[in-house]
Coordinates of C-alpha atoms in Angstrom, one line a residue:
M239 CA 141.0 4.5 -83.8
K240 CA 144.0 3.8 -86.0
I241 CA 143.2 4.2 -89.7
L242 CA 145.3 1.9 -92.0
R243 CA 145.4 1.2 -95.7
Y244 CA 144.9 -2.5 -96.4
P245 CA 146.9 -4.3 -97.6
S246 CA 150.0 -2.8 -96.2
A247 CA 152.7 -3.9 -93.7
A248 CA 151.1 -1.9 -90.9
A249 CA 147.7 -3.3 -91.6
D250 CA 149.0 -6.8 -91.8
K251 CA 150.8 -6.4 -88.5
K252 CA 147.6 -5.1 -86.9
M253 CA 145.6 -8.0 -88.3
R254 CA 148.1 -10.6 -87.0
A255 CA 147.6 -9.1 -83.5
I256 CA 143.9 -9.2 -83.7
I257 CA 143.7 -12.8 -85.2
G258 CA 146.4 -13.9 -82.8
R259 CA 144.4 -13.0 -79.7
D260 CA 143.0 -16.5 -79.5
I261 CA 141.9 -18.2 -76.3
D262 CA 144.9 -18.8 -74.1
F263 CA 145.0 -20.2 -70.6
R264 CA 147.8 -19.7 -68.1
K265 CA 149.3 -22.9 -66.6
A266 CA 148.4 -21.7 -63.1
D267 CA 144.8 -21.2 -64.1
V268 CA 144.6 -24.7 -65.6
Q269 CA 146.0 -26.2 -62.4
A270 CA 143.6 -24.2 -60.2
V271 CA 140.5 -25.1 -62.2
T272 CA 141.5 -28.7 -62.4
R273 CA 141.9 -28.8 -58.6
I274 CA 138.4 -27.2 -58.2
L275 CA 136.8 -29.7 -60.6
N276 CA 138.5 -32.7 -58.9
D277 CA 137.3 -31.3 -55.5
V278 CA 133.7 -31.1 -56.7
K279 CA 134.0 -34.6 -58.2
R280 CA 135.2 -36.1 -54.9
N281 CA 133.3 -34.0 -52.4
G282 CA 130.1 -32.9 -54.1
D283 CA 127.9 -30.5 -52.2
E284 CA 130.5 -30.0 -49.5
A285 CA 132.9 -28.5 -52.0
L286 CA 130.2 -26.4 -53.6
I287 CA 129.2 -24.8 -50.3
R288 CA 132.8 -24.2 -49.4
Y289 CA 133.5 -22.3 -52.6
C290 CA 130.2 -20.5 -52.6
Q291 CA 130.7 -19.2 -49.0
A292 CA 134.3 -18.1 -49.8
F293 CA 133.5 -16.3 -53.1
D294 CA 129.8 -15.4 -53.4
A295 CA 127.4 -15.8 -50.5
P296 CA 128.9 -16.3 -47.0
R297 CA 125.7 -17.7 -45.5
M298 CA 124.9 -20.3 -48.3
T299 CA 124.1 -23.8 -47.1
V300 CA 123.1 -27.0 -48.8
D301 CA 119.5 -26.4 -47.9
T302 CA 119.5 -23.0 -49.6
I303 CA 121.4 -23.8 -52.8
A304 CA 118.3 -24.7 -54.8
V305 CA 115.9 -21.9 -55.7
T306 CA 112.5 -22.7 -54.2
P307 CA 109.1 -22.3 -55.8
E308 CA 108.4 -19.6 -53.3
E309 CA 111.5 -17.6 -54.5
M310 CA 110.4 -18.1 -58.1
A311 CA 106.9 -16.8 -57.3
A312 CA 108.3 -13.8 -55.3
A313 CA 110.6 -12.8 -58.2
R314 CA 107.6 -12.1 -60.5
A315 CA 106.4 -9.3 -58.2
K316 CA 109.8 -7.6 -58.3
V317 CA 110.0 -7.0 -62.0
D318 CA 108.0 -4.3 -63.8
R319 CA 105.6 -4.4 -66.7
A320 CA 108.1 -3.0 -69.2
F321 CA 110.5 -5.9 -68.4
M322 CA 107.7 -8.4 -68.9
R323 CA 106.8 -6.9 -72.3
A324 CA 110.4 -7.1 -73.5
L325 CA 110.9 -10.6 -72.0
N326 CA 107.8 -11.9 -73.7
R327 CA 108.8 -10.5 -77.1
A328 CA 112.3 -11.8 -76.9
A329 CA 111.3 -15.3 -75.7
A330 CA 108.6 -15.6 -78.4
Q331 CA 110.9 -14.6 -81.2
I332 CA 113.8 -16.7 -80.0
D333 CA 111.4 -19.7 -79.7
A334 CA 110.0 -19.1 -83.2
F335 CA 113.5 -19.0 -84.8
H336 CA 114.8 -22.1 -83.1
R337 CA 111.7 -24.1 -83.9
Q338 CA 112.8 -23.9 -87.5
Q339 CA 115.9 -25.8 -86.6
L340 CA 114.2 -28.9 -85.2
P341 CA 115.4 -32.0 -87.1
K342 CA 113.1 -35.0 -87.7
S343 CA 113.7 -38.7 -87.7
W344 CA 113.6 -40.4 -91.1
V345 CA 113.7 -43.7 -92.9
D346 CA 114.8 -44.8 -96.4
T347 CA 113.7 -48.1 -98.0
R348 CA 114.6 -47.4 -101.6
R349 CA 117.3 -50.0 -101.8
P350 CA 115.6 -53.4 -102.0
G351 CA 115.8 -55.4 -98.8
T352 CA 117.2 -52.6 -96.7
F353 CA 115.7 -50.3 -94.0
L354 CA 118.0 -47.4 -93.2
G355 CA 117.2 -44.4 -91.1
Q356 CA 118.0 -42.0 -88.4
M357 CA 116.4 -41.5 -85.0
V358 CA 116.6 -38.0 -83.4
N359 CA 116.4 -37.9 -79.6
P360 CA 117.1 -35.1 -77.1
V361 CA 119.8 -35.6 -74.4
D362 CA 118.4 -36.5 -71.0
A363 CA 119.5 -33.3 -69.2
A364 CA 121.1 -30.0 -70.0
G365 CA 122.8 -27.3 -67.9
V366 CA 122.6 -23.6 -68.7
Y367 CA 125.3 -21.4 -67.1
V368 CA 124.3 -17.8 -66.6
P369 CA 127.0 -15.3 -65.4
G370 CA 126.3 -13.3 -62.3
G371 CA 126.5 -9.9 -63.9
K372 CA 128.3 -7.6 -61.4
G373 CA 127.0 -9.5 -58.4
G374 CA 123.4 -9.6 -59.7
N375 CA 123.2 -5.9 -60.5
T376 CA 123.3 -6.5 -64.3
P377 CA 121.4 -9.8 -64.7
L378 CA 122.1 -11.4 -68.1
V379 CA 118.5 -12.3 -69.0
S380 CA 119.4 -12.9 -72.6
S381 CA 121.8 -15.7 -71.6
V382 CA 118.9 -17.5 -69.9
L383 CA 116.7 -17.4 -73.0
M384 CA 119.4 -18.2 -75.5
G385 CA 120.5 -21.3 -73.5
A386 CA 117.3 -22.7 -72.3
I387 CA 114.8 -22.1 -75.1
P388 CA 116.7 -24.2 -77.7
A389 CA 117.1 -27.0 -75.2
K390 CA 113.3 -27.1 -74.4
I391 CA 112.5 -27.0 -78.1
A392 CA 114.8 -30.0 -78.6
G393 CA 112.7 -31.8 -76.1
V394 CA 115.3 -32.0 -73.2
P395 CA 113.2 -33.2 -70.2
N396 CA 115.4 -31.7 -67.5
V397 CA 117.0 -28.3 -68.1
V398 CA 118.8 -26.8 -65.1
M399 CA 120.3 -23.4 -64.7
V400 CA 123.3 -22.4 -62.5
T401 CA 124.2 -18.9 -61.7
P402 CA 126.3 -17.2 -59.0
P403 CA 124.2 -15.9 -56.1
M404 CA 124.4 -12.3 -54.8
P405 CA 126.1 -11.9 -51.4
S406 CA 122.7 -12.2 -49.8
G407 CA 122.3 -15.7 -51.2
E408 CA 119.6 -14.6 -53.6
V409 CA 119.4 -14.7 -57.4
A410 CA 118.4 -11.5 -59.3
P411 CA 114.6 -11.6 -59.8
H412 CA 114.9 -10.9 -63.5
L413 CA 116.9 -14.1 -64.0
L414 CA 114.3 -16.2 -62.1
V415 CA 111.4 -14.7 -64.1
A416 CA 113.4 -15.4 -67.4
A417 CA 114.1 -18.9 -66.2
K418 CA 110.4 -19.6 -65.7
K419 CA 109.6 -18.1 -69.0
A420 CA 112.2 -20.3 -70.8
G421 CA 110.9 -23.5 -69.2
V422 CA 113.9 -24.1 -66.9
D423 CA 113.1 -27.0 -64.5
A424 CA 115.4 -26.1 -61.6
V425 CA 117.8 -23.2 -60.7
Y426 CA 120.8 -23.6 -58.4
K427 CA 122.8 -20.8 -56.8
V428 CA 126.3 -21.8 -57.8
G429 CA 128.8 -20.2 -60.2
S430 CA 132.3 -20.3 -61.6
A431 CA 134.3 -23.5 -62.2
W432 CA 132.6 -25.3 -59.3
A433 CA 129.2 -24.9 -61.0
I434 CA 130.6 -26.5 -64.2
G435 CA 132.0 -29.3 -62.1
A436 CA 128.6 -29.9 -60.4
L437 CA 126.9 -30.1 -63.8
A438 CA 129.5 -32.4 -65.3
Y439 CA 129.9 -34.8 -62.4
G440 CA 126.7 -34.3 -60.4
T441 CA 126.3 -33.9 -56.6
K442 CA 123.6 -35.0 -54.2
T443 CA 121.8 -31.7 -54.8
I444 CA 122.6 -30.9 -58.5
P445 CA 122.0 -33.5 -61.1
K446 CA 124.6 -34.5 -63.7
V447 CA 123.8 -33.3 -67.1
N448 CA 124.7 -34.4 -70.6
V449 CA 125.4 -30.9 -72.2
I450 CA 126.6 -27.6 -70.7
V451 CA 126.0 -24.3 -72.5
G452 CA 126.3 -20.7 -71.7
P453 CA 129.0 -18.0 -71.5
G454 CA 131.3 -17.2 -68.5
N455 CA 134.6 -15.8 -67.4
I456 CA 137.9 -17.4 -68.1
F457 CA 137.5 -19.9 -65.2
V458 CA 134.1 -21.0 -66.5
T459 CA 135.4 -21.3 -70.0
L460 CA 138.5 -23.3 -68.9
A461 CA 136.3 -25.6 -66.8
K462 CA 134.1 -26.3 -69.8
K463 CA 137.1 -27.1 -71.8
I464 CA 138.4 -29.5 -69.2
V465 CA 135.1 -31.4 -68.8
A466 CA 134.4 -31.5 -72.6
G467 CA 134.2 -35.2 -73.4
T468 CA 132.7 -36.1 -70.0
V469 CA 129.8 -33.9 -71.2
G470 CA 129.0 -32.0 -74.4
I471 CA 129.6 -28.3 -74.5
D472 CA 128.5 -25.6 -76.8
M473 CA 131.9 -24.0 -77.6
I474 CA 135.0 -22.5 -76.1
A475 CA 134.1 -18.8 -76.5
G476 CA 136.7 -16.0 -76.6
P477 CA 136.3 -12.2 -76.4
S478 CA 133.6 -10.6 -78.4
E479 CA 134.3 -9.2 -81.8
I480 CA 132.6 -7.2 -84.6
L481 CA 133.6 -6.5 -88.2
I482 CA 131.7 -3.9 -90.2
I483 CA 131.9 -3.6 -94.0
A484 CA 130.6 -0.2 -95.1
D485 CA 130.5 1.9 -98.2
A486 CA 130.7 5.6 -98.6
A487 CA 126.9 6.1 -98.1
A488 CA 126.9 4.5 -94.6
D489 CA 126.2 6.6 -91.5
P490 CA 129.4 7.1 -89.5
E491 CA 127.4 7.6 -86.3
Y492 CA 125.7 4.2 -86.6
I493 CA 129.1 2.6 -87.4
A494 CA 130.8 4.2 -84.4
A495 CA 128.0 3.1 -82.0
D496 CA 128.1 -0.4 -83.3
L497 CA 131.9 -0.7 -83.0
L498 CA 131.6 0.6 -79.4
S499 CA 128.9 -1.9 -78.6
Q500 CA 131.5 -4.6 -78.8
A501 CA 134.5 -2.7 -77.6
E502 CA 132.8 -2.1 -74.2
H503 CA 132.6 -5.8 -73.5
D504 CA 136.3 -6.5 -72.7
P505 CA 139.8 -5.1 -73.2
L506 CA 140.4 -8.1 -75.5
A507 CA 137.3 -7.4 -77.6
S508 CA 137.9 -6.6 -81.3
A509 CA 136.1 -3.9 -83.3
I510 CA 137.0 -3.4 -87.0
L511 CA 135.6 -1.3 -89.8
V512 CA 136.5 -2.1 -93.4
T513 CA 135.5 0.5 -95.9
D514 CA 136.4 1.7 -99.4
S515 CA 135.9 5.3 -98.4
A516 CA 138.7 7.3 -96.8
D517 CA 136.2 10.1 -96.0
L518 CA 134.0 7.6 -94.1
A519 CA 137.0 6.3 -92.2
Q520 CA 137.8 9.8 -90.9
S521 CA 134.2 10.5 -90.0
V522 CA 133.8 7.2 -88.1
D523 CA 137.1 7.9 -86.2
A524 CA 135.7 11.2 -85.1
A525 CA 132.3 9.8 -84.2
V526 CA 133.9 7.1 -82.0
E527 CA 135.8 9.7 -80.1
N528 CA 132.7 11.8 -79.6
Q529 CA 130.6 8.8 -78.4
L530 CA 133.2 7.4 -76.0
G531 CA 132.7 10.2 -73.6
D532 CA 129.2 9.2 -72.9
L533 CA 129.9 5.6 -72.1
S534 CA 130.1 4.2 -68.6
R535 CA 132.6 1.6 -69.8
A536 CA 134.7 4.1 -71.7
D537 CA 138.0 2.9 -70.2
I538 CA 137.4 -0.7 -71.3
A539 CA 136.3 0.4 -74.8
R540 CA 139.4 2.6 -75.2
Q541 CA 141.7 -0.3 -74.2
S542 CA 139.9 -2.6 -76.7
L543 CA 140.1 -0.1 -79.6
S544 CA 143.7 0.7 -78.9
A545 CA 144.9 -3.0 -78.9
F546 CA 142.4 -4.7 -81.2
G547 CA 140.4 -2.1 -83.0
A548 CA 141.2 -0.7 -86.5
I549 CA 139.7 1.1 -89.5
M550 CA 140.9 -0.5 -92.7
V551 CA 140.6 1.4 -95.9
V552 CA 140.6 -0.9 -99.0
R553 CA 140.6 -0.2 -102.7
N554 CA 137.2 -1.9 -103.2
L555 CA 134.6 -4.0 -101.3
D556 CA 135.8 -7.2 -102.9
I557 CA 138.9 -6.9 -100.8
A558 CA 136.7 -6.2 -97.8
I559 CA 134.8 -9.4 -98.3
E560 CA 138.1 -11.4 -98.7
L561 CA 139.3 -9.9 -95.4
A562 CA 136.0 -10.7 -93.6
N563 CA 136.2 -14.3 -94.7
H564 CA 139.8 -14.5 -93.5
I565 CA 139.0 -13.1 -90.1
A566 CA 135.8 -15.1 -89.7
P567 CA 134.2 -12.6 -87.2
E568 CA 131.7 -13.4 -84.5
H569 CA 129.5 -10.5 -85.7
L570 CA 129.6 -9.1 -89.2
E571 CA 127.6 -6.0 -90.2
L572 CA 127.1 -5.2 -93.9
Q573 CA 126.3 -1.5 -93.9
V574 CA 126.3 -1.2 -97.7
A575 CA 123.8 -0.2 -100.4
E576 CA 122.9 -3.8 -101.3
P577 CA 123.6 -6.1 -98.3
M578 CA 121.5 -8.9 -99.6
D579 CA 123.7 -9.1 -102.7
M580 CA 126.9 -9.2 -100.6
A581 CA 125.7 -11.7 -98.0
P582 CA 126.0 -14.9 -100.3
R583 CA 129.7 -14.1 -100.7
I584 CA 130.3 -14.3 -96.9
R585 CA 131.5 -17.8 -96.1
N586 CA 132.8 -17.3 -92.5
A587 CA 130.9 -15.4 -89.9
G588 CA 129.0 -16.3 -86.8
A589 CA 126.0 -14.0 -87.7
I590 CA 125.5 -11.4 -90.4
F591 CA 123.6 -8.2 -89.8
L592 CA 122.2 -6.7 -93.0
G593 CA 121.7 -3.0 -93.5
P594 CA 121.9 0.2 -91.4
H595 CA 118.9 -0.6 -89.2
T596 CA 120.2 -4.0 -88.0
P597 CA 122.8 -3.2 -85.3
E598 CA 124.4 -6.1 -83.5
P599 CA 122.4 -5.6 -80.2
V600 CA 119.2 -6.6 -82.1
G601 CA 120.7 -10.0 -82.4
D602 CA 121.8 -10.0 -78.7
Y603 CA 118.3 -9.6 -77.5
V604 CA 115.2 -10.0 -79.6
A605 CA 115.8 -10.9 -83.3
G606 CA 115.5 -14.6 -82.6
P607 CA 118.8 -16.2 -83.8
N608 CA 121.1 -17.4 -81.0
H609 CA 123.6 -14.9 -79.7
V610 CA 126.1 -17.6 -78.5
L611 CA 128.4 -17.4 -81.5
P612 CA 131.8 -18.8 -82.5
T613 CA 134.7 -16.4 -81.8
A614 CA 138.4 -16.2 -82.5
G615 CA 138.1 -17.3 -86.1
T616 CA 136.2 -20.5 -85.2
A617 CA 133.4 -19.4 -87.5
R618 CA 135.5 -21.1 -90.2
F619 CA 134.3 -24.5 -88.9
S620 CA 131.6 -24.0 -86.2
S621 CA 128.2 -22.4 -85.8
A622 CA 125.9 -20.7 -83.3
L623 CA 124.4 -22.5 -80.4
S624 CA 121.3 -24.2 -81.7
V625 CA 118.8 -27.0 -81.1
D626 CA 121.4 -29.3 -82.6
H627 CA 123.5 -29.0 -79.5
F628 CA 120.8 -30.7 -77.5
I629 CA 120.0 -33.7 -79.7
K630 CA 121.6 -37.0 -80.7
R631 CA 121.2 -38.8 -84.0
T632 CA 121.1 -42.6 -84.0
S633 CA 121.5 -44.6 -87.2
L634 CA 119.1 -47.4 -88.0
I635 CA 120.2 -50.3 -90.2
R636 CA 118.3 -53.5 -91.3
Y637 CA 119.2 -55.9 -94.1
S638 CA 117.2 -58.8 -95.5
Q639 CA 119.0 -62.0 -96.3
A640 CA 118.9 -61.2 -100.0
A641 CA 120.2 -57.7 -99.5
L642 CA 123.1 -59.0 -97.4
R643 CA 124.0 -61.6 -100.1
K644 CA 124.0 -58.9 -102.8
E645 CA 126.6 -56.8 -101.0
A646 CA 128.5 -59.5 -99.1
R647 CA 131.4 -59.7 -101.6
D648 CA 132.2 -56.0 -101.3
I649 CA 132.0 -56.0 -97.5
I650 CA 134.4 -59.0 -97.4
C651 CA 136.7 -57.3 -99.8
L652 CA 137.0 -54.1 -97.8
A653 CA 137.4 -56.0 -94.5
T654 CA 140.2 -58.1 -95.9
V655 CA 142.0 -55.0 -97.2
E656 CA 141.8 -53.5 -93.7
G657 CA 143.2 -56.8 -92.2
L658 CA 140.0 -57.4 -90.2
G659 CA 139.4 -61.1 -90.6
A660 CA 136.7 -61.4 -88.0
H661 CA 134.7 -58.7 -89.8
A662 CA 134.9 -60.7 -93.0
N663 CA 134.0 -63.9 -91.2
A664 CA 130.9 -62.3 -89.8
I665 CA 129.7 -62.0 -93.4
Q666 CA 131.1 -65.2 -94.7
L667 CA 129.5 -67.2 -92.0
R668 CA 126.1 -66.0 -92.9
L669 CA 126.7 -66.7 -96.6
S670 CA 127.7 -70.3 -95.7
K671 CA 124.6 -70.9 -93.6
T672 CA 122.2 -69.6 -96.3
K673 CA 123.6 -71.4 -99.4
G674 CA 121.0 -73.2 -101.4

């Protein structure tokens, strides 16, 4: 990895390259995905089957697109006890964390003659997109849990899951078992942009939903961007990223492993270490090189580290904190002597991992907080996927006659300033009818 002094011209140039790798879509991809979405909107199941047969499962039919109860039951026999133990732990801890987020309806009657409040209701239906994971060979179980569990806690009555089928037309058993555990109501064997179209517009087989969540490739991401507004979405997610702030006492082997855990995702992933120790910087660089040789995705990790990885050596950790807040990373690890003292100074990060025994993969799988996090600097203004993504807040307002008379003059004044005479008249009329 390249070791740079920060601030410096070279470091600034590197940071511009990393920050500038925002989510970009080619015109040809936008046009292709738009055609697919319009096709699904017009032709429904016919379009889904056509795309599914062409790209995923050649023998897929309308009759086999929905996972059956028999398939769900058969999946349980295909997973081992170790998987069930891990699944149960992850699901329980994700559930416990997200239950703390559940908002409540409330009312306020402190102002005489008024009744104000807020009703909290879940959306009617939500769709969870789960990537295929190398044709089903690497089932992304955590994506099922992170998408479906918050939706069910929010009270969504109909949570459906879509995922690309394997060439055989089946879905990986681990995904089906996870779906059952998370409370998913139906699973459909469709993927890519056409699956997003089905969720956004509905077909005869797949119901239209109100919110779509879950990660995917560039075509899934672009499809979500296009249908946003027709339905709600969680976020437009870019490549994964990690920033580690470390002091001289940090373990270089730990840091190297954690940097590589993100670099292996994608050639566009970003992995950055910021430290006030030049000696640690050198040790981490050597550890990264040593560990790379053991990785099955070493080529991807090398590309990522070369283009968007860096080790920044700063004068002190105050500068490191400033840099972290500027970058607003998806994952931020604080491998310093007193991480709890540093954490309150972090304003912009998707998730903060505190101390040497809290590597980022803990958050990916079992800790409890959601692993669907803002990327590409969007942690400056957005948050992790949560129960909030699946609920609506409706305001309640009731005035008595006396309360309206008390505030009428101010309402009329503001409406008049805005040039909205009918607004003012709606108040004045009531005053006229209630005089005396």
